[in-house]
Amino acid sequence: MPARRGLLYAAAAGVTTALTAPDARAATPGRAPSDTPRTSPWTTSWATAQTTPTAADPLAANGLTDGLCTTRLRLSAGGQVRLRYAHAFGTAPVLVGPVTADGRPVTFGGRPQGWLAAGATLTSDRVEGLRVEDGALLTVETRLPGPTGPLSFHRNTHAWHTVDGIRTRSVLLLTGVETTGARGPVLAVLGDSIAEGSGTPDDADLRWPDQLARRLPGSAVANLGISGNRLLLGSDQYGPGGQARFDRDVLSLPGLRTVLVHLGVNDLFHLPAERDPSRMVAAYRQLALRARSAGLRVVGATIAPFEGWTRWTPEQDAVRRQVNEAVRTGRIFDAVVDVDAALRDPDRPSRLLPAYDSGDGLHPGPAGHTAIAAAVERRHLR
């Protein structure tokens, strides 16, 4: 079809013992599972995770007619390029294209346009004549003839793009750039606002997954952080919880070898707040089981302190500490990134070190993101 021009410190020792009891199916920390990793030549070099638009997101909620989305993306691994679109929360198909990547035409099965089905994904052909370096900045222009209806999107990438000339931090439909040049770890970060980049300046590429990719040249890092996202519960504004979106957002990625779970803090203070640490630990175990069943190495992150955040309470901090103790000692994950230890103030462990605090008590600033990236050890990835 031709184009029309025109996303209480609970002290009972028995509780701690129950939380940290090893799962018989868990792998020994620091050792990779025996499953054979995937062998796809394509890996995800840039990614977003989608949510459904709300009334506060008019560009995505209203949809487009003859719309042009210009998206500027910082890649991790380089190589040949193809694009991936998704409409996870759509109710009708959307015609995508024409599309260009750094000015080169993008095709779908040899054609300049492709139909993106509701709830599905659409992957392009390899972009002819385009090869990018590690860490390259890629510009993607996507024409949506429409009318599209409401569009699945990622709300805030902490980078600026345009839709019909309107500046926005949101990305509509585009969920991945895949490349062939990964020669280091290939991982996805299932995270919340901290992974997404909150606390770092827009367009600075100082999110901790970006900094990790630069620290490990040739690594492919898919940032699946969603602001406000929880481990257990979902919402219209903050998307499905980590358990609900795991298969779609993580297991669908080509060539993935490791998943790093960086979720949990929002469960402690978003209403209804979670007060039972064992529920969170059980959810971590389920994610680890599902990752290993897919042949992935699974790494867990402890929850950073957040005293100073407007909704912080001592009771929440007690739950956080119990969950962290279980993550460190419970043999839930194959390896642990101790974000809590990396960011906390040693004189007051319930809060971030002031040098790492963006100012709100919850989100680390650029130096804090650097500290998280430094806490991820190469030997824990594959």
XYZ file of C-alpha atoms in Angstrom, residues 47-339:
293
model
C 16.258 -0.434 23.253
C 13.231 0.956 25.010
C 10.377 -0.768 26.838
C 6.854 0.318 26.009
C 3.850 1.487 27.999
C 0.384 2.570 26.997
C -0.234 6.325 26.686
C -2.404 8.206 29.173
C -4.292 11.479 28.839
C -1.065 13.213 29.892
C 0.673 11.900 26.746
C -1.221 13.599 23.891
C 1.258 12.824 21.090
C 0.972 9.085 21.668
C -2.617 9.056 22.907
C -4.024 10.980 19.960
C -1.933 9.217 17.342
C -0.651 10.623 14.066
C -1.761 11.207 10.502
C 1.090 11.590 8.030
C 3.387 11.922 11.039
C 7.172 12.062 10.992
C 9.096 10.820 14.040
C 12.785 11.734 14.208
C 14.647 9.775 16.868
C 18.306 10.202 17.848
C 19.774 7.129 19.526
C 23.070 6.372 21.248
C 24.048 2.811 20.347
C 26.258 0.438 22.311
C 27.728 -2.229 19.989
C 28.288 -1.343 16.338
C 28.128 -3.270 13.075
C 25.404 -3.703 10.504
C 22.006 -2.332 11.463
C 18.349 -3.279 11.453
C 15.392 -1.706 13.278
C 12.618 -3.122 15.406
C 9.174 -1.604 15.960
C 6.495 -2.806 18.383
C 2.913 -1.976 19.255
C 2.601 -3.888 22.519
C -0.583 -2.116 23.636
C -2.137 -1.440 20.242
C -5.635 -2.403 19.189
C -5.253 -1.863 15.437
C -2.442 -2.350 12.898
C -0.207 0.584 11.982
C 1.496 1.171 8.637
C 5.190 2.005 9.187
C 7.303 3.748 6.575
C 9.014 5.025 4.648
C 11.881 4.925 7.170
C 15.505 6.072 6.985
C 18.492 5.324 9.260
C 21.237 7.940 8.978
C 19.622 8.914 5.689
C 19.656 5.410 4.198
C 16.363 3.758 3.217
C 15.052 1.018 5.485
C 12.990 -1.821 4.022
C 10.690 -4.515 5.366
C 10.812 -7.662 3.264
C 12.255 -5.532 0.471
C 9.468 -2.955 0.619
C 9.613 0.621 1.912
C 6.667 0.048 4.253
C 5.495 -2.664 6.619
C 2.352 -3.374 8.618
C 2.870 -3.511 12.373
C 0.105 -5.668 13.844
C -1.523 -4.792 17.153
C 0.405 -6.406 19.993
C 3.185 -7.525 17.641
C 6.649 -6.507 16.439
C 8.028 -5.556 13.042
C 11.724 -6.056 12.240
C 13.341 -4.415 9.239
C 15.780 -5.855 6.752
C 19.456 -5.109 7.198
C 19.990 -1.483 6.204
C 21.977 -1.604 2.990
C 25.264 0.257 3.048
C 25.091 1.189 6.723
C 27.693 0.059 9.254
C 28.123 1.929 12.543
C 30.891 2.124 15.139
C 30.530 1.221 18.801
C 28.777 4.044 20.639
C 27.592 5.732 17.450
C 24.743 8.237 17.371
C 22.064 7.056 14.937
C 19.214 9.147 13.539
C 16.048 7.283 12.549
C 13.221 9.007 10.664
C 9.927 7.123 10.639
C 6.910 8.172 8.575
C 3.544 6.997 9.956
C 0.889 7.625 7.271
C -1.985 6.942 9.670
C -4.372 7.725 11.018
C -2.717 5.491 13.582
C -4.914 5.718 16.660
C -3.178 5.594 20.062
C 0.439 4.474 19.863
C 2.486 2.298 22.199
C 5.508 4.294 23.307
C 8.302 4.926 25.794
C 7.572 8.083 27.763
C 11.010 9.447 28.674
C 14.328 8.412 27.164
C 16.182 11.346 28.793
C 17.080 12.436 25.288
C 15.323 14.791 22.872
C 13.566 13.759 19.659
C 10.870 15.303 17.476
C 7.415 14.261 16.288
C 6.138 16.477 13.482
C 8.655 19.078 14.601
C 7.497 19.014 18.229
C 10.301 18.345 20.699
C 9.689 15.334 22.918
C 11.601 12.895 25.107
C 9.223 10.132 24.057
C 9.771 7.504 21.369
C 6.756 6.144 19.466
C 6.712 2.507 18.278
C 10.493 2.153 17.769
C 11.767 -0.266 20.414
C 15.135 -1.500 19.215
C 18.173 -1.052 17.028
C 19.926 -4.352 16.430
C 23.518 -4.703 15.254
C 25.964 -7.468 14.340
C 29.212 -6.245 15.917
C 28.933 -7.298 19.573
C 32.181 -8.848 20.780
C 31.669 -8.366 24.519
C 28.841 -9.032 26.959
C 25.301 -8.960 25.598
C 22.834 -7.951 28.267
C 19.453 -6.443 28.975
C 18.739 -4.295 32.022
C 15.217 -4.856 33.360
C 14.879 -1.714 35.418
C 13.023 1.357 36.633
C 13.742 5.088 36.491
C 17.330 4.696 37.682
C 18.235 2.474 34.738
C 16.124 4.668 32.475
C 18.376 7.614 33.348
C 16.592 9.761 35.924
C 19.076 12.039 37.661
C 21.223 12.493 34.545
C 21.052 15.410 32.070
C 19.132 14.948 28.827
C 21.240 14.055 25.783
C 24.336 13.444 27.938
C 24.253 9.626 27.663
C 25.279 9.312 31.324
C 22.720 6.664 32.287
C 24.535 3.844 34.020
C 23.797 1.302 31.220
C 25.394 3.752 28.741
C 28.421 4.123 30.974
C 28.685 0.355 31.339
C 28.655 -0.067 27.553
C 31.513 2.432 27.243
C 33.434 0.661 30.001
C 33.110 -2.650 28.149
C 33.851 -1.910 24.459
C 31.894 -4.080 22.075
C 29.181 -4.877 24.598
C 25.541 -4.691 23.561
C 23.373 -3.206 26.311
C 19.581 -3.019 26.024
C 18.146 -0.499 28.498
C 14.651 -1.682 29.465
C 14.156 0.801 32.298
C 10.702 2.333 32.809
C 10.218 5.163 35.273
C 8.029 4.094 38.188
C 8.098 0.440 37.190
C 7.643 -2.169 39.896
C 8.690 -5.755 40.391
C 5.260 -7.022 41.440
C 2.437 -4.722 40.371
C 1.723 -2.811 37.178
C -0.189 0.364 36.386
C -1.403 2.315 33.375
C 1.152 5.062 33.998
C 4.203 2.958 34.826
C 3.554 -0.091 32.699
C 3.190 -3.771 33.556
C 5.347 -4.944 36.459
C 8.662 -6.671 35.860
C 7.168 -10.161 36.095
C 4.413 -9.318 33.619
C 6.677 -7.752 30.995
C 9.632 -10.105 31.296
C 8.792 -12.384 28.383
C 7.940 -9.581 25.965
C 10.665 -7.107 26.900
C 13.548 -9.468 27.731
C 13.103 -12.919 26.234
C 12.185 -11.521 22.814
C 15.611 -9.921 22.317
C 17.904 -11.616 19.775
C 21.274 -12.949 20.877
C 20.753 -12.075 24.537
C 23.140 -13.740 27.013
C 22.588 -11.988 30.358
C 19.704 -10.197 32.063
C 20.349 -7.804 34.947
C 17.315 -7.236 37.213
C 17.335 -3.728 38.724
C 13.812 -3.415 40.141
C 12.220 -3.168 43.578
C 12.451 0.313 45.044
C 9.086 1.443 43.634
C 7.375 -1.544 45.247
C 8.348 -0.094 48.630
C 6.569 3.263 48.331
C 4.108 3.241 45.422
C 0.623 2.528 46.712
C -0.294 -0.130 47.569
C 3.179 -0.397 49.054
C 4.722 -3.820 49.532
C 5.402 -4.657 53.196
C 6.248 -8.353 52.840
C 9.870 -8.875 51.757
C 9.235 -12.549 51.068
C 6.895 -11.637 48.213
C 9.615 -9.615 46.519
C 12.176 -12.362 47.022
C 9.778 -14.916 45.537
C 9.328 -12.664 42.491
C 13.103 -12.423 42.036
C 13.318 -16.216 42.168
C 10.677 -16.540 39.496
C 12.474 -14.112 37.191
C 15.728 -15.993 37.737
C 14.036 -19.306 36.945
C 12.508 -17.953 33.753
C 15.822 -16.442 32.660
C 17.745 -19.680 33.207
C 15.051 -21.662 31.418
C 15.784 -19.495 28.384
C 19.528 -20.159 28.662
C 20.370 -16.760 30.132
C 22.705 -15.773 32.895
C 20.789 -13.719 35.482
C 22.302 -10.988 37.652
C 20.445 -9.224 40.468
C 20.927 -5.739 41.883
C 20.357 -4.692 45.473
C 18.037 -1.747 46.171
C 19.781 1.557 46.870
C 18.850 3.627 49.942
C 16.393 6.465 49.455
C 15.993 8.402 52.715
C 15.204 11.972 51.701
C 12.675 10.913 49.069
C 9.281 12.419 49.816
C 7.649 9.044 50.565
C 10.479 7.403 52.529
C 9.726 5.840 55.907
C 11.856 3.792 58.330
C 9.483 0.853 57.797
C 10.190 0.887 54.059
C 13.915 0.940 54.754
C 13.568 -2.112 56.984
C 11.911 -4.045 54.150
C 14.591 -2.845 51.723
C 17.366 -4.121 53.982
C 15.739 -7.535 54.352
C 15.291 -7.854 50.607
C 18.911 -6.835 50.021
C 20.178 -9.387 52.528
C 18.256 -12.089 50.699
C 19.644 -10.966 47.325
C 23.204 -11.024 48.690
C 23.036 -14.359 50.502
C 20.047 -16.284 49.184
C 21.584 -17.725 45.997
C 18.744 -16.251 43.959
C 20.887 -14.947 41.103
C 24.043 -16.118 39.371
C 25.757 -12.912 40.476
C 24.892 -9.758 42.410
C 25.573 -6.087 41.693
C 25.555 -4.441 45.108
C 24.084 -1.068 44.166
